[in-house]
CSV table of C-alpha atoms in Angstrom, one decimal:
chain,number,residue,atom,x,y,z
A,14,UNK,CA,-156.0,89.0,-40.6
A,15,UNK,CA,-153.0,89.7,-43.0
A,16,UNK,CA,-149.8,90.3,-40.7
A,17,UNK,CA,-148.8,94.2,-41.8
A,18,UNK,CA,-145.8,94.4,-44.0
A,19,UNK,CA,-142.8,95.6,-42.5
A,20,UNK,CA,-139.8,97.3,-44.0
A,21,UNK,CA,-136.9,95.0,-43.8
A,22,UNK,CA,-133.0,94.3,-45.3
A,23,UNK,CA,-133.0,90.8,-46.6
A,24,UNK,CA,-129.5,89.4,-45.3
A,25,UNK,CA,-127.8,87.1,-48.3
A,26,UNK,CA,-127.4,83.5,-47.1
A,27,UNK,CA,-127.1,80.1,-48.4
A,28,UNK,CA,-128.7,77.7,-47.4
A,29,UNK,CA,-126.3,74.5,-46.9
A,30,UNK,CA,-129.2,72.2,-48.4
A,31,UNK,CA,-130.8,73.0,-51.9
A,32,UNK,CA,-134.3,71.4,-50.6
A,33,UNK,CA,-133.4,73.7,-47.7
A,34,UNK,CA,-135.0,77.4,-47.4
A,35,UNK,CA,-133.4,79.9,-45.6
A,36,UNK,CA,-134.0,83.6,-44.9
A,37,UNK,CA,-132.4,86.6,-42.5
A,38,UNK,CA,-133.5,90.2,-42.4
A,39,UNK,CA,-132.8,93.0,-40.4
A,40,UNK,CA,-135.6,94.3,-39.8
A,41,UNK,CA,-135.0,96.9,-36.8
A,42,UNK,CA,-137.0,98.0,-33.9
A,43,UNK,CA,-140.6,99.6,-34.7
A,44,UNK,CA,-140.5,103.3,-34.8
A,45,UNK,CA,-140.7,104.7,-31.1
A,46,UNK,CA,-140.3,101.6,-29.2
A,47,UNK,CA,-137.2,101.6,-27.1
A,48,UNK,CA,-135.8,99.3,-24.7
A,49,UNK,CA,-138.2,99.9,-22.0
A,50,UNK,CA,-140.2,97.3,-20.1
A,51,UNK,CA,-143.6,98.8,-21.0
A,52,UNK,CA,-143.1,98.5,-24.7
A,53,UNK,CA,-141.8,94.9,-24.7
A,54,UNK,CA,-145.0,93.7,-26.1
A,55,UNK,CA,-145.0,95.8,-29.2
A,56,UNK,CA,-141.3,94.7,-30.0
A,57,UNK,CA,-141.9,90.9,-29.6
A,58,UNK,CA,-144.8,91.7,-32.3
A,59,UNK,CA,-142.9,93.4,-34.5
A,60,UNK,CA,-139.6,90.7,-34.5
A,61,UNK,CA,-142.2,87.8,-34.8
A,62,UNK,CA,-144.4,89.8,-37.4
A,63,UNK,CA,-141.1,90.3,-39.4
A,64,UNK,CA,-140.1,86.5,-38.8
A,65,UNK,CA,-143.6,85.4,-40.5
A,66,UNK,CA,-143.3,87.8,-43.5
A,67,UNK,CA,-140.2,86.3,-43.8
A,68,UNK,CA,-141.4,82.9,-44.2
A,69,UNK,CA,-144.4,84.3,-46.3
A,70,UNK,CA,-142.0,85.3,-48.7
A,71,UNK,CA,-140.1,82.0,-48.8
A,72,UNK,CA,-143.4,80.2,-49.3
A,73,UNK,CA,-143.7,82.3,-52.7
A,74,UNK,CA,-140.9,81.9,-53.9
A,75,UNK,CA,-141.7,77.6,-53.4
A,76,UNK,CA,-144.9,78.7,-55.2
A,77,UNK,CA,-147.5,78.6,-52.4
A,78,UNK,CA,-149.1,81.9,-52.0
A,79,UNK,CA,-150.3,82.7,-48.6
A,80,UNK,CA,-150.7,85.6,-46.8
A,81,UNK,CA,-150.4,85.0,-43.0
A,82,UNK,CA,-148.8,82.1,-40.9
A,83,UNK,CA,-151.5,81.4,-38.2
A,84,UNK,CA,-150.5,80.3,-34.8
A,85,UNK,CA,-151.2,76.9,-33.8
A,86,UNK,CA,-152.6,76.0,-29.8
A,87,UNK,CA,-149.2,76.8,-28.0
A,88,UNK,CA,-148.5,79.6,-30.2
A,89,UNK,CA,-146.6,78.1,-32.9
A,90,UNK,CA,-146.5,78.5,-36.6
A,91,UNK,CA,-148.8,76.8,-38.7
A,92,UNK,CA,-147.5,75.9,-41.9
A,93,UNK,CA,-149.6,75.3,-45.3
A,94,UNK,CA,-149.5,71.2,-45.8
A,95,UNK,CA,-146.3,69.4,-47.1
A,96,UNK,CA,-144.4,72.1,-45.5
A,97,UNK,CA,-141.8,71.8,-42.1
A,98,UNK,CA,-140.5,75.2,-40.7
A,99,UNK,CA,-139.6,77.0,-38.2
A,100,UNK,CA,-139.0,80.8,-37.3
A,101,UNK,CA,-136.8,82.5,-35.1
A,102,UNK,CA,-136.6,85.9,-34.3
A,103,UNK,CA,-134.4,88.6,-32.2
A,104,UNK,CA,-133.5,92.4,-30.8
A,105,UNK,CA,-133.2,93.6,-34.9
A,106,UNK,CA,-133.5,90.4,-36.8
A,107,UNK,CA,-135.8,87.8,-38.0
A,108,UNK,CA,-135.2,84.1,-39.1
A,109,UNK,CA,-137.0,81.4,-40.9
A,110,UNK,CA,-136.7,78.1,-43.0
A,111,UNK,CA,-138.6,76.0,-44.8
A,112,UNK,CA,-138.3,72.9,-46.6
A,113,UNK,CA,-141.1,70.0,-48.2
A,114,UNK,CA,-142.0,67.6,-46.0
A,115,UNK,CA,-141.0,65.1,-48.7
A,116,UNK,CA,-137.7,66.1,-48.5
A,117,UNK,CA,-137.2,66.4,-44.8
A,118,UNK,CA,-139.1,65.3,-41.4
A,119,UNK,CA,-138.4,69.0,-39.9
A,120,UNK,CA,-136.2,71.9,-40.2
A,121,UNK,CA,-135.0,74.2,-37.0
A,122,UNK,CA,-133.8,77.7,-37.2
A,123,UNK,CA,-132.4,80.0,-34.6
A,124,UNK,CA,-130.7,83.6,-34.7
A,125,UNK,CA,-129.5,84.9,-31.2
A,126,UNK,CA,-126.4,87.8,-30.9
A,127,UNK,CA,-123.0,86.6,-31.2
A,128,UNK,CA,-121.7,86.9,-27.4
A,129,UNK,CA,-121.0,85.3,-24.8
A,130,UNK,CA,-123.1,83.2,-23.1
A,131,UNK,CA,-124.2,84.9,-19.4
A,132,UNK,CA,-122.7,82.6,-16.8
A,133,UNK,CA,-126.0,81.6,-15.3
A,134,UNK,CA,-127.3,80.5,-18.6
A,135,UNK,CA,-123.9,78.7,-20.0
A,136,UNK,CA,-124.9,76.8,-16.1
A,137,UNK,CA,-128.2,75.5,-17.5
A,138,UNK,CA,-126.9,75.0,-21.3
A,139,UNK,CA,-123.6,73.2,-21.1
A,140,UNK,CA,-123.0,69.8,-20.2
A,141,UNK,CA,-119.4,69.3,-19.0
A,142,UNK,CA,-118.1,68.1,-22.1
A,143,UNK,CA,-119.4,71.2,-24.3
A,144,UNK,CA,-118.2,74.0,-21.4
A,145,UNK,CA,-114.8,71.9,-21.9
A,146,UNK,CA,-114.9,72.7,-25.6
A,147,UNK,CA,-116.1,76.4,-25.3
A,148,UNK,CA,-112.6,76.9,-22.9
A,149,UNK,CA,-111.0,75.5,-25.5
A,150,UNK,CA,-111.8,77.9,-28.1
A,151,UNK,CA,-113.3,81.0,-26.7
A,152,UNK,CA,-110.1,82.6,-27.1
A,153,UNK,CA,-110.7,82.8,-30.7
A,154,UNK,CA,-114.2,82.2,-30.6
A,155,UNK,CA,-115.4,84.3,-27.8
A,156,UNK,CA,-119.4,83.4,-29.4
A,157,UNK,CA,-119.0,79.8,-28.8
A,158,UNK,CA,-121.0,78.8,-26.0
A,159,UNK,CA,-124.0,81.1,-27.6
A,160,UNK,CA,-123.3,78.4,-30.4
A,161,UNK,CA,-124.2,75.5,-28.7
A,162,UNK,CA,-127.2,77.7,-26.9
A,163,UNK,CA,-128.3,78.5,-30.7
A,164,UNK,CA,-128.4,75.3,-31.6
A,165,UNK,CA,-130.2,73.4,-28.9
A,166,UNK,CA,-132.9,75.7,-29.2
A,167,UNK,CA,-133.3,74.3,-33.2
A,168,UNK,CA,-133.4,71.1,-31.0
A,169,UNK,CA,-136.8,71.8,-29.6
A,170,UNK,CA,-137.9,73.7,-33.0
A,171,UNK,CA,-138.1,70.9,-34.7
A,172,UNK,CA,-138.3,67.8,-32.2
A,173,UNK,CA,-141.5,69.4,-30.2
A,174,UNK,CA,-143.4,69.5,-33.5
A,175,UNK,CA,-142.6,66.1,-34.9
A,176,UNK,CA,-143.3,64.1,-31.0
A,177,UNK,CA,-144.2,66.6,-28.7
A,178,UNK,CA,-142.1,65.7,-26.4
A,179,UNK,CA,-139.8,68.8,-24.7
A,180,UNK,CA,-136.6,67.9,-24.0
A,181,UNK,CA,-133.9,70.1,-21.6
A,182,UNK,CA,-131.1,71.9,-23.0
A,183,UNK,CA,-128.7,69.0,-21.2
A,184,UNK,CA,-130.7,65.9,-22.4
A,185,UNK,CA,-129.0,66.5,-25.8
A,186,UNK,CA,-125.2,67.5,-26.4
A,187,UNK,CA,-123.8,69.5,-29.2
A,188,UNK,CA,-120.2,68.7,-30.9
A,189,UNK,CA,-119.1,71.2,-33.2
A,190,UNK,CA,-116.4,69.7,-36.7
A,191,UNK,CA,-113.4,71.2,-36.8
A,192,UNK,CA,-114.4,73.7,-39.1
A,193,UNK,CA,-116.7,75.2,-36.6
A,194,UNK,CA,-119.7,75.5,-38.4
A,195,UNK,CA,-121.2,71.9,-39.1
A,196,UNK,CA,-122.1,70.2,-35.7
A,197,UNK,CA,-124.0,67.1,-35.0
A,198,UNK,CA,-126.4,66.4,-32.1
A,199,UNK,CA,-125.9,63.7,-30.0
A,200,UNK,CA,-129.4,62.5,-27.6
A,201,UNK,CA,-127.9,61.3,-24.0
A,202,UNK,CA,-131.7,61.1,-21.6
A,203,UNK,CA,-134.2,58.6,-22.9
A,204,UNK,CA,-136.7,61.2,-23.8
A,205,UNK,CA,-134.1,62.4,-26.2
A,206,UNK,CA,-132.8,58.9,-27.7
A,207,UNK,CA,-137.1,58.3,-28.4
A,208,UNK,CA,-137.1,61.5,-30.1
A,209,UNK,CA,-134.1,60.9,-32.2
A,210,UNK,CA,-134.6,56.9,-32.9
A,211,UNK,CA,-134.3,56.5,-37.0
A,212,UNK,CA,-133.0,59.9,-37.4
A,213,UNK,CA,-131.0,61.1,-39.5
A,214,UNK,CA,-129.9,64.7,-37.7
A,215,UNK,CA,-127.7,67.5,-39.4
A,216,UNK,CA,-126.7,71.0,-38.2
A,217,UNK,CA,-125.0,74.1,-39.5
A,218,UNK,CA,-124.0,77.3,-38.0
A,219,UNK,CA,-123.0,81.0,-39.1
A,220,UNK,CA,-121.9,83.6,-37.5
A,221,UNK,CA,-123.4,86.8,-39.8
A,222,UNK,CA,-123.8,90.2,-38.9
A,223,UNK,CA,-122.5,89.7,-35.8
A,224,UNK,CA,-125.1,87.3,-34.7
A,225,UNK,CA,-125.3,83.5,-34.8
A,226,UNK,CA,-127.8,81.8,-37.1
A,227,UNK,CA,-128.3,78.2,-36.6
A,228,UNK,CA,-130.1,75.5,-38.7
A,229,UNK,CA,-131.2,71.9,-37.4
A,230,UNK,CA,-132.5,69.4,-40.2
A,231,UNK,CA,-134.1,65.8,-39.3
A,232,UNK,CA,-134.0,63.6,-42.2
């Protein structure tokens, strides 16, 4: 079944890889579904509808011509052969990237609001050494523990694929360059140092349109 096209506002990003896909739309909330309980299921299918036309436009523009992304067993995307990816998707805004598989072992993407982390969640998310770093510079960078959320969660897009393994937000820890935008990932529970061993592992980060938009390569 072809995935119905949706109206969307392509966001203009660049990718910081030219192997390296990338793409952001707005794409709204679908007419007459508010924030209410009861319609939660229509707005999950319209933000992950608008995430796969996304990517279906990507793919064309690689020069594959598809016309749906099917869901694999655990509900993730299944992408044409010689093709890594990953899609993300949120209240108003969808996410995806894509690369070859020749020119990368998997590619994470996630877009989440730029705010603050809840204090319950920056509990579960933050090792001691991040939630040190997010004191440091929430003053100016009141986003910065959503940061580190955004980009373990490209963690798990792209290491569940490649070993199936699941790893927790603290068996990995997330340090940020100077220039607050690159960050690297380093593995600290054995689960994580398997899934990393004879990786090469780079990560950017943007803040856009008020939201964060992360992007995880493995090489």
């Amino acid at each position: 079944m072809v995935a119905a096209r949706l109206q969307a506002r392509r966001v203009a990003i660049d990718s910081p890889w030219p192997d390296v896909r990338l793409g952001l739309a707005f794409i709204g909330d679908p007419q007459g579904v508010g924030l209410t309980r009861a319609k939660a299921t229509a707005r999950r299918k319209h933000q992950s509808a608008g995430a796969r036309n996304l990517a279906i436009e990507l793919l064309r523009g690689m020069d594959i011509a598809v016309e749906e992304i099917p869901r694999g067993a655990e509900g993730g995307p299944l992408w044409p052969n010689g093709i890594v990816g990953s899609l993300s998707h949120t209240d108003g805004y969808a996410a995806a990237s894509l690369a070859r598989s020749g020119d990368c072992r998997g590619i994470g993407i996630d877009v989440e609001p730029a705010l603050p982390l809840p204090g319950e969640t920056g509990e579960l998310v933050l090792g001691e050494q991040e939630r040190d770093w997010v004191n440091s510079v929430e003053v100016r960078l009141p986003a910065a523990g959503r940061m580190i959320f955004c980009a373990k969660e490209c963690v798990h897009k792209v290491v569940h694929p490649l070993t199936r393994t699941w790893l927790d937000f603290l068996d990995v820890r997330v340090v940020f360059e100077p220039d607050l935008i690159r960050f690297s990932v380093q593995p600290l529970s054995d689960a994580a140092i398997a899934a990393f061993a004879d990786a090469r592992v780079r990560g950017y980060c943007l803040q856009v349109e008020k939201h964060c938009l992360s992007v995880l390569r493995f090489d």
